[in-house]
PDB file of C-alpha atoms in Angstrom:
ATOM      1  CA  MET Q  18       3.524 -11.405  -2.392  1.00 48.00           C
ATOM      2  CA  GLY Q  19       2.554 -15.046  -2.153  1.00 44.00           C
ATOM      3  CA  GLY Q  20       2.119 -17.958  -4.105  1.00 42.00           C
ATOM      4  CA  ASP Q  21       5.789 -18.425  -5.295  1.00 44.00           C
ATOM      5  CA  VAL Q  22       8.231 -21.277  -4.973  1.00 38.00           C
ATOM      6  CA  ALA Q  23      10.217 -20.861  -1.865  1.00 41.00           C
ATOM      7  CA  MET Q  24      13.611 -19.571  -2.605  1.00 41.00           C
ATOM      8  CA  ASN Q  25      17.070 -20.182  -1.202  1.00 44.00           C
ATOM      9  CA  ARG Q  26      16.940 -16.924   1.119  1.00 42.00           C
ATOM     10  CA  GLN Q  27      20.741 -17.440   1.998  1.00 48.00           C
ATOM     11  CA  ALA Q  28      21.415 -16.784  -1.516  1.00 59.00           C
ATOM     12  CA  HIS Q  29      19.432 -13.156  -1.333  1.00 79.00           C
ATOM     13  CA  PRO Q  30      20.441 -11.500   1.996  1.00 91.00           C
ATOM     14  CA  VAL Q  31      19.488  -7.799   0.869  1.00 95.00           C
ATOM     15  CA  ALA Q  32      15.995  -9.325  -0.480  1.00 96.00           C
ATOM     16  CA  ASP Q  33      15.572 -11.598   2.207  1.00 95.00           C
ATOM     17  CA  ALA Q  34      16.031  -8.491   4.905  1.00 96.00           C
ATOM     18  CA  GLN Q  35      13.537  -6.681   2.562  1.00 97.00           C
ATOM     19  CA  PHE Q  36      10.717  -8.975   2.519  1.00 97.00           C
ATOM     20  CA  ALA Q  37      11.598  -9.571   6.836  1.00 97.00           C
ATOM     21  CA  ARG Q  38      10.875  -5.600   6.945  1.00 97.00           C
ATOM     22  CA  ILE Q  39       7.543  -6.239   5.284  1.00 98.00           C
ATOM     23  CA  ALA Q  40       6.796  -9.067   7.241  1.00 97.00           C
ATOM     24  CA  ASN Q  41       7.489  -7.406  10.556  1.00 97.00           C
ATOM     25  CA  ASP Q  42       6.214  -3.717  10.027  1.00 97.00           C
ATOM     26  CA  GLY Q  43       3.971  -4.101   7.235  1.00 97.00           C
ATOM     27  CA  CYS Q  44      -0.091  -3.905   7.201  1.00 96.00           C
ATOM     28  CA  CYS Q  45      -0.077  -7.492   8.087  1.00 95.00           C
ATOM     29  CA  GLN Q  46       0.783  -6.650  11.712  1.00 96.00           C
ATOM     30  CA  HIS Q  47      -2.058  -3.933  12.139  1.00 97.00           C
ATOM     31  CA  GLU Q  48      -5.080  -5.386  13.957  1.00 97.00           C
ATOM     32  CA  PHE Q  49      -7.665  -3.137  12.277  1.00 97.00           C
ATOM     33  CA  ALA Q  50      -6.284  -4.194   8.969  1.00 97.00           C
ATOM     34  CA  ARG Q  51      -7.063  -7.870  10.006  1.00 95.00           C
ATOM     35  CA  ALA Q  52     -10.489  -6.946  11.695  1.00 96.00           C
ATOM     36  CA  LEU Q  53     -11.501  -5.352   8.444  1.00 96.00           C
ATOM     37  CA  GLN Q  54     -11.451  -8.350   6.311  1.00 93.00           C
ATOM     38  CA  THR Q  55     -13.447 -10.376   8.771  1.00 90.00           C
ATOM     39  CA  ASP Q  56     -15.819  -7.598   9.976  1.00 85.00           C
ATOM     40  CA  HIS Q  57     -19.739  -8.632  10.025  1.00 83.00           C
ATOM     41  CA  SER Q  58     -20.720  -5.905  12.738  1.00 86.00           C
ATOM     42  CA  HIS Q  59     -23.376  -3.332  11.907  1.00 86.00           C
ATOM     43  CA  SER Q  60     -20.618  -1.025  11.296  1.00 92.00           C
ATOM     44  CA  ALA Q  61     -18.736  -3.587   8.681  1.00 94.00           C
ATOM     45  CA  ALA Q  62     -20.115  -1.755   5.572  1.00 95.00           C
ATOM     46  CA  ARG Q  63     -19.226   2.027   6.386  1.00 96.00           C
ATOM     47  CA  ASN Q  64     -15.783   0.720   7.791  1.00 97.00           C
ATOM     48  CA  LEU Q  65     -14.901  -0.799   4.469  1.00 98.00           C
ATOM     49  CA  ALA Q  66     -16.157   2.019   2.663  1.00 98.00           C
ATOM     50  CA  ASP Q  67     -14.146   4.502   4.480  1.00 98.00           C
ATOM     51  CA  ALA Q  68     -11.111   2.245   3.858  1.00 98.00           C
ATOM     52  CA  VAL Q  69     -11.735   2.163  -0.023  1.00 98.00           C
ATOM     53  CA  HIS Q  70     -12.132   6.192  -0.195  1.00 98.00           C
ATOM     54  CA  LEU Q  71      -9.241   6.707   1.936  1.00 98.00           C
ATOM     55  CA  PHE Q  72      -6.777   4.406   0.206  1.00 98.00           C
ATOM     56  CA  CYS Q  73      -8.288   5.878  -3.181  1.00 98.00           C
ATOM     57  CA  GLN Q  74      -7.185   9.232  -2.161  1.00 97.00           C
ATOM     58  CA  VAL Q  75      -3.863   8.192  -1.416  1.00 97.00           C
ATOM     59  CA  TYR Q  76      -3.130   5.662  -4.538  1.00 97.00           C
ATOM     60  CA  GLY Q  77      -6.340   6.470  -6.767  1.00 97.00           C
ATOM     61  CA  ARG Q  78      -4.332   9.172  -8.915  1.00 94.00           C
ATOM     62  CA  HIS Q  79      -2.731   9.161 -11.916  1.00 95.00           C
ATOM     63  CA  PRO Q  80       0.314   8.870 -12.188  1.00 95.00           C
ATOM     64  CA  GLY Q  81       0.881   6.427  -9.393  1.00 94.00           C
ATOM     65  CA  MET Q  82       3.809   6.238  -7.172  1.00 96.00           C
ATOM     66  CA  ILE Q  83       5.657   3.443  -9.198  1.00 97.00           C
ATOM     67  CA  GLU Q  84       5.088   5.420 -12.141  1.00 96.00           C
ATOM     68  CA  LEU Q  85       6.474   8.558 -10.743  1.00 96.00           C
ATOM     69  CA  ALA Q  86       9.555   6.593  -9.748  1.00 96.00           C
ATOM     70  CA  LEU Q  87      10.281   5.834 -13.525  1.00 93.00           C
ATOM     71  CA  ALA Q  88      11.071   9.547 -14.271  1.00 89.00           C
ATOM     72  CA  ASN Q  89      14.462   9.317 -11.915  1.00 89.00           C
ATOM     73  CA  THR Q  90      15.247   5.459 -12.766  1.00 94.00           C
ATOM     74  CA  PRO Q  91      17.775   4.674 -15.593  1.00 93.00           C
ATOM     75  CA  ALA Q  92      17.495   1.996 -18.210  1.00 94.00           C
ATOM     76  CA  GLY Q  93      18.391  -1.583 -16.919  1.00 94.00           C
ATOM     77  CA  PRO Q  94      16.833  -3.902 -14.504  1.00 94.00           C
ATOM     78  CA  VAL Q  95      15.408  -1.629 -12.116  1.00 95.00           C
ATOM     79  CA  ARG Q  96      13.556   0.164 -14.612  1.00 96.00           C
ATOM     80  CA  ASP Q  97      12.363  -3.031 -16.414  1.00 97.00           C
ATOM     81  CA  TRP Q  98      11.019  -3.919 -13.115  1.00 97.00           C
ATOM     82  CA  MET Q  99       9.430  -0.619 -12.296  1.00 97.00           C
ATOM     83  CA  MET Q 100       7.773  -0.592 -15.819  1.00 97.00           C
ATOM     84  CA  GLY Q 101       6.219  -4.207 -15.245  1.00 97.00           C
ATOM     85  CA  ALA Q 102       5.142  -3.494 -11.643  1.00 98.00           C
ATOM     86  CA  ALA Q 103       3.588   0.249 -12.857  1.00 97.00           C
ATOM     87  CA  ASP Q 104       1.271  -1.753 -15.466  1.00 97.00           C
ATOM     88  CA  ALA Q 105       0.351  -4.201 -12.736  1.00 98.00           C
ATOM     89  CA  PHE Q 106      -0.405  -1.382  -9.885  1.00 98.00           C
ATOM     90  CA  GLU Q 107      -2.440   0.520 -12.732  1.00 97.00           C
ATOM     91  CA  ARG Q 108      -4.991  -2.539 -12.742  1.00 97.00           C
ATOM     92  CA  GLU Q 109      -4.885  -2.103  -8.972  1.00 98.00           C
ATOM     93  CA  ARG Q 110      -5.642   1.826  -9.142  1.00 98.00           C
ATOM     94  CA  LEU Q 111      -8.280   1.282 -11.556  1.00 98.00           C
ATOM     95  CA  PHE Q 112     -10.033  -1.441  -9.419  1.00 98.00           C
ATOM     96  CA  LEU Q 113      -9.650   0.870  -6.542  1.00 98.00           C
ATOM     97  CA  VAL Q 114     -11.350   3.849  -8.628  1.00 98.00           C
ATOM     98  CA  ARG Q 115     -14.269   1.732  -9.591  1.00 98.00           C
ATOM     99  CA  LEU Q 116     -14.726   0.392  -6.113  1.00 98.00           C
ATOM    100  CA  THR Q 117     -14.934   3.664  -4.883  1.00 98.00           C
ATOM    101  CA  SER Q 118     -17.738   4.485  -6.611  1.00 97.00           C
ATOM    102  CA  ALA Q 119     -19.378   1.152  -6.030  1.00 97.00           C
ATOM    103  CA  VAL Q 120     -19.363   1.357  -2.295  1.00 97.00           C
ATOM    104  CA  GLY Q 121     -21.203   4.757  -2.209  1.00 95.00           C
ATOM    105  CA  PRO Q 122     -19.989   8.111  -0.220  1.00 96.00           C
ATOM    106  CA  LEU Q 123     -17.450   8.631   2.116  1.00 96.00           C
ATOM    107  CA  PRO Q 124     -19.260   7.774   5.466  1.00 95.00           C
ATOM    108  CA  SER Q 125     -19.792  10.809   7.689  1.00 94.00           C
ATOM    109  CA  THR Q 126     -17.367  10.920  10.685  1.00 94.00           C
ATOM    110  CA  PRO Q 127     -16.576  13.495  13.282  1.00 91.00           C
ATOM    111  CA  GLY Q 128     -13.360  15.322  12.729  1.00 84.00           C
ATOM    112  CA  ALA Q 129     -13.361  14.802   9.076  1.00 82.00           C
ATOM    113  CA  HIS Q 130     -11.564  17.989   8.218  1.00 84.00           C
ATOM    114  CA  GLN Q 131      -8.579  16.542  10.084  1.00 89.00           C
ATOM    115  CA  THR Q 132      -8.415  13.285   7.895  1.00 94.00           C
ATOM    116  CA  GLU Q 133      -7.932  15.490   4.648  1.00 92.00           C
ATOM    117  CA  SER Q 134      -4.803  17.412   5.927  1.00 93.00           C
ATOM    118  CA  VAL Q 135      -3.306  13.885   7.246  1.00 94.00           C
ATOM    119  CA  LEU Q 136      -4.266  12.542   3.572  1.00 96.00           C
ATOM    120  CA  GLN Q 137      -2.232  15.327   1.704  1.00 95.00           C
ATOM    121  CA  ALA Q 138       0.814  14.523   3.819  1.00 96.00           C
ATOM    122  CA  GLN Q 139       0.654  10.992   3.203  1.00 96.00           C
ATOM    123  CA  ARG Q 140       0.394  11.809  -0.369  1.00 96.00           C
ATOM    124  CA  ARG Q 141       3.257  14.107  -0.460  1.00 97.00           C
ATOM    125  CA  ALA Q 142       5.247  11.659   1.595  1.00 97.00           C
ATOM    126  CA  VAL Q 143       4.702   8.813  -1.067  1.00 97.00           C
ATOM    127  CA  GLU Q 144       5.479  10.757  -3.814  1.00 97.00           C
ATOM    128  CA  THR Q 145       8.493  12.287  -2.090  1.00 97.00           C
ATOM    129  CA  LEU Q 146       9.724   8.687  -1.907  1.00 97.00           C
ATOM    130  CA  ALA Q 147       8.796   7.948  -5.534  1.00 97.00           C
ATOM    131  CA  ARG Q 148      11.088  10.868  -6.611  1.00 97.00           C
ATOM    132  CA  SER Q 149      13.909  10.189  -4.581  1.00 96.00           C
ATOM    133  CA  GLU Q 150      17.297  10.497  -6.076  1.00 94.00           C
ATOM    134  CA  ARG Q 151      19.008   8.505  -3.564  1.00 95.00           C
ATOM    135  CA  GLU Q 152      19.818   5.027  -5.296  1.00 94.00           C
ATOM    136  CA  GLY Q 153      17.813   2.363  -3.938  1.00 97.00           C
ATOM    137  CA  CYS Q 154      15.101   4.438  -1.937  1.00 97.00           C
ATOM    138  CA  SER Q 155      12.618   4.584  -4.854  1.00 97.00           C
ATOM    139  CA  LEU Q 156      13.052   0.806  -5.356  1.00 98.00           C
ATOM    140  CA  GLY Q 157      12.719   0.335  -1.471  1.00 98.00           C
ATOM    141  CA  ALA Q 158       9.347   1.905  -1.333  1.00 98.00           C
ATOM    142  CA  ALA Q 159       8.092   0.619  -4.391  1.00 98.00           C
ATOM    143  CA  THR Q 160       9.041  -3.103  -3.648  1.00 98.00           C
ATOM    144  CA  ALA Q 161       7.247  -2.412  -0.090  1.00 98.00           C
ATOM    145  CA  LEU Q 162       4.035  -1.109  -1.769  1.00 98.00           C
ATOM    146  CA  VAL Q 163       4.077  -4.423  -3.741  1.00 98.00           C
ATOM    147  CA  GLY Q 164       4.854  -6.371  -0.855  1.00 98.00           C
ATOM    148  CA  ASP Q 165       2.325  -4.982   1.596  1.00 98.00           C
ATOM    149  CA  TRP Q 166      -0.368  -4.472  -1.038  1.00 98.00           C
ATOM    150  CA  PRO Q 167      -2.004  -7.885  -0.647  1.00 97.00           C
ATOM    151  CA  VAL Q 168      -3.295  -7.103   2.914  1.00 97.00           C
ATOM    152  CA  VAL Q 169      -4.664  -3.861   1.346  1.00 98.00           C
ATOM    153  CA  ARG Q 170      -6.223  -5.849  -1.489  1.00 98.00           C
ATOM    154  CA  ALA Q 171      -7.960  -8.221   0.960  1.00 97.00           C
ATOM    155  CA  VAL Q 172      -9.627  -5.232   2.538  1.00 98.00           C
ATOM    156  CA  LEU Q 173     -10.739  -4.107  -0.936  1.00 98.00           C
ATOM    157  CA  ASP Q 174     -11.862  -7.680  -1.906  1.00 97.00           C
ATOM    158  CA  SER Q 175     -14.017  -7.466   1.069  1.00 97.00           C
ATOM    159  CA  ALA Q 176     -15.436  -4.325   0.209  1.00 97.00           C
ATOM    160  CA  ALA Q 177     -16.049  -5.454  -3.384  1.00 97.00           C
ATOM    161  CA  GLN Q 178     -17.937  -8.532  -2.506  1.00 95.00           C
ATOM    162  CA  ARG Q 179     -20.172  -6.715  -0.288  1.00 94.00           C
ATOM    163  CA  ALA Q 180     -20.891  -4.052  -3.183  1.00 95.00           C
ATOM    164  CA  GLY Q 181     -21.569  -6.810  -5.547  1.00 96.00           C
ATOM    165  CA  ILE Q 182     -18.926  -5.977  -7.841  1.00 95.00           C
ATOM    166  CA  GLU Q 183     -16.110  -8.519  -9.771  1.00 95.00           C
ATOM    167  CA  VAL Q 184     -12.775  -8.987  -7.798  1.00 96.00           C
ATOM    168  CA  PRO Q 185      -9.972  -9.094 -10.681  1.00 96.00           C
ATOM    169  CA  ALA Q 186      -7.137 -11.145 -10.004  1.00 97.00           C
ATOM    170  CA  SER Q 187      -3.900  -9.319  -8.889  1.00 96.00           C
ATOM    171  CA  VAL Q 188      -0.929  -9.359 -11.152  1.00 97.00           C
ATOM    172  CA  LEU Q 189       1.773  -7.476  -9.049  1.00 98.00           C
ATOM    173  CA  PRO Q 190       5.237  -9.108  -9.303  1.00 97.00           C
ATOM    174  CA  GLY Q 191       5.807 -11.663  -7.173  1.00 95.00           C
ATOM    175  CA  GLU Q 192       8.491 -12.571  -4.453  1.00 94.00           C
ATOM    176  CA  THR Q 193      11.083 -14.170  -7.011  1.00 95.00           C
ATOM    177  CA  ASP Q 194      10.830 -10.898  -9.273  1.00 96.00           C
ATOM    178  CA  CYS Q 195      11.290  -8.289  -6.668  1.00 97.00           C
ATOM    179  CA  ALA Q 196      14.415 -10.732  -5.034  1.00 96.00           C
ATOM    180  CA  GLN Q 197      15.779 -10.332  -8.398  1.00 95.00           C
ATOM    181  CA  VAL Q 198      15.682  -6.891  -8.977  1.00 97.00           C
ATOM    182  CA  ILE Q 199      16.986  -6.097  -5.533  1.00 97.00           C
ATOM    183  CA  ASN Q 200      19.806  -8.128  -5.620  1.00 93.00           C
ATOM    184  CA  ALA Q 201      20.866  -7.146  -8.838  1.00 92.00           C
ATOM    185  CA  ALA Q 202      20.209  -3.183  -8.088  1.00 95.00           C
ATOM    186  CA  ILE Q 203      21.641  -2.724  -4.478  1.00 95.00           C
ATOM    187  CA  GLN Q 204      25.216  -2.932  -4.346  1.00 93.00           C
ATOM    188  CA  GLY Q 205      26.996  -1.495  -1.197  1.00 95.00           C
ATOM    189  CA  PRO Q 206      25.794   0.006   2.307  1.00 96.00           C
ATOM    190  CA  ALA Q 207      24.442   3.446   0.697  1.00 97.00           C
ATOM    191  CA  ALA Q 208      22.008   1.531  -1.454  1.00 97.00           C
ATOM    192  CA  GLN Q 209      21.017  -0.713   1.075  1.00 97.00           C
ATOM    193  CA  ARG Q 210      20.332   2.074   3.641  1.00 97.00           C
ATOM    194  CA  ALA Q 211      18.240   3.919   1.133  1.00 98.00           C
ATOM    195  CA  LEU Q 212      16.323   0.756   0.139  1.00 98.00           C
ATOM    196  CA  THR Q 213      15.764   0.491   3.827  1.00 98.00           C
ATOM    197  CA  PHE Q 214      14.780   3.993   4.088  1.00 98.00           C
ATOM    198  CA  GLY Q 215      12.193   3.736   1.461  1.00 98.00           C
ATOM    199  CA  THR Q 216      10.799   0.603   2.689  1.00 98.00           C
ATOM    200  CA  GLU Q 217      10.314   1.539   6.666  1.00 98.00           C
ATOM    201  CA  GLN Q 218       8.831   5.308   5.177  1.00 98.00           C
ATOM    202  CA  LEU Q 219       6.090   3.619   2.948  1.00 98.00           C
ATOM    203  CA  LEU Q 220       5.245   1.094   5.379  1.00 98.00           C
ATOM    204  CA  LEU Q 221       4.934   3.798   8.128  1.00 98.00           C
ATOM    205  CA  GLN Q 222       2.504   5.490   5.773  1.00 97.00           C
ATOM    206  CA  HIS Q 223       0.406   2.440   5.160  1.00 98.00           C
ATOM    207  CA  ARG Q 224       0.139   1.733   9.181  1.00 98.00           C
ATOM    208  CA  GLY Q 225      -0.930   5.540   9.770  1.00 97.00           C
ATOM    209  CA  LEU Q 226      -3.568   5.231   7.334  1.00 98.00           C
ATOM    210  CA  PHE Q 227      -4.926   2.272   9.113  1.00 98.00           C
ATOM    211  CA  ASP Q 228      -4.305   4.027  12.479  1.00 97.00           C
ATOM    212  CA  LEU Q 229      -6.379   6.813  10.887  1.00 97.00           C
ATOM    213  CA  LEU Q 230      -9.013   4.496   9.893  1.00 97.00           C
ATOM    214  CA  GLU Q 231      -9.333   2.810  13.038  1.00 97.00           C
ATOM    215  CA  ALA Q 232      -9.683   5.946  14.706  1.00 96.00           C
ATOM    216  CA  ARG Q 233     -12.373   7.203  12.281  1.00 96.00           C
ATOM    217  CA  ALA Q 234     -14.421   4.245  12.938  1.00 96.00           C
ATOM    218  CA  VAL Q 235     -14.217   4.641  16.839  1.00 95.00           C
ATOM    219  CA  ALA Q 236     -15.487   8.243  16.286  1.00 95.00           C
ATOM    220  CA  ARG Q 237     -18.557   7.055  14.151  1.00 94.00           C
ATOM    221  CA  ASP Q 238     -19.423   4.474  16.881  1.00 90.00           C
ATOM    222  CA  LYS Q 239     -19.292   6.925  19.628  1.00 90.00           C
ATOM    223  CA  ALA Q 240     -21.176   9.545  17.722  1.00 88.00           C
ATOM    224  CA  ASP Q 241     -23.553   6.919  17.247  1.00 82.00           C
ATOM    225  CA  GLY Q 242     -23.591   5.941  21.166  1.00 78.00           C
ATOM    226  CA  ILE Q 243     -22.178   2.437  20.295  1.00 72.00           C
ATOM    227  CA  VAL Q 244     -18.902   2.595  22.763  1.00 59.00           C
TER     228      VAL Q 244
END
């Protein structure tokens, strides 16, 4: 959610708390997520390819998470925001699918059968958040996805540069738009709790995915006798 003019956060306490959760618990705090962006080791290409493939298995399918959330979102500011965010994330999904083809096959990794069960669980968790009927839950998950995605996108961009394919500009909603919809829609403690829950659960899935990517990288290095 970078690039926006700084806002008066005191006027947006609910949104401020949301951005703080993303900053404190999102991918930007994961060491392996940061390492992938600057990895120049002999394992860099396959580690990046692995990240592309695994994120594609979670987010490369249609309809996407935000589109699923639209089904339970009535007309109003949240639906308007969701529609714009869904269109923007569809571009990210298409880039991810194209990149998955460009980076080659999924790297061979010991214990790969366990990976598929983890990914299935993550897909179910993300879809459950999107379909939640609790007021504020799907918005929390969707704004968390938008806010956390720049770190994922940085990893994808590194993979794209290695693969020699064009990196499209991201058009995901910025911090100002997210703050406006959060503060317009989230009224009362119950909605705030649901927003927090959706956010925390989505970020948990992202951290878990980077944990899995790190474990797979270590397993490949051990199989090669590197560690």
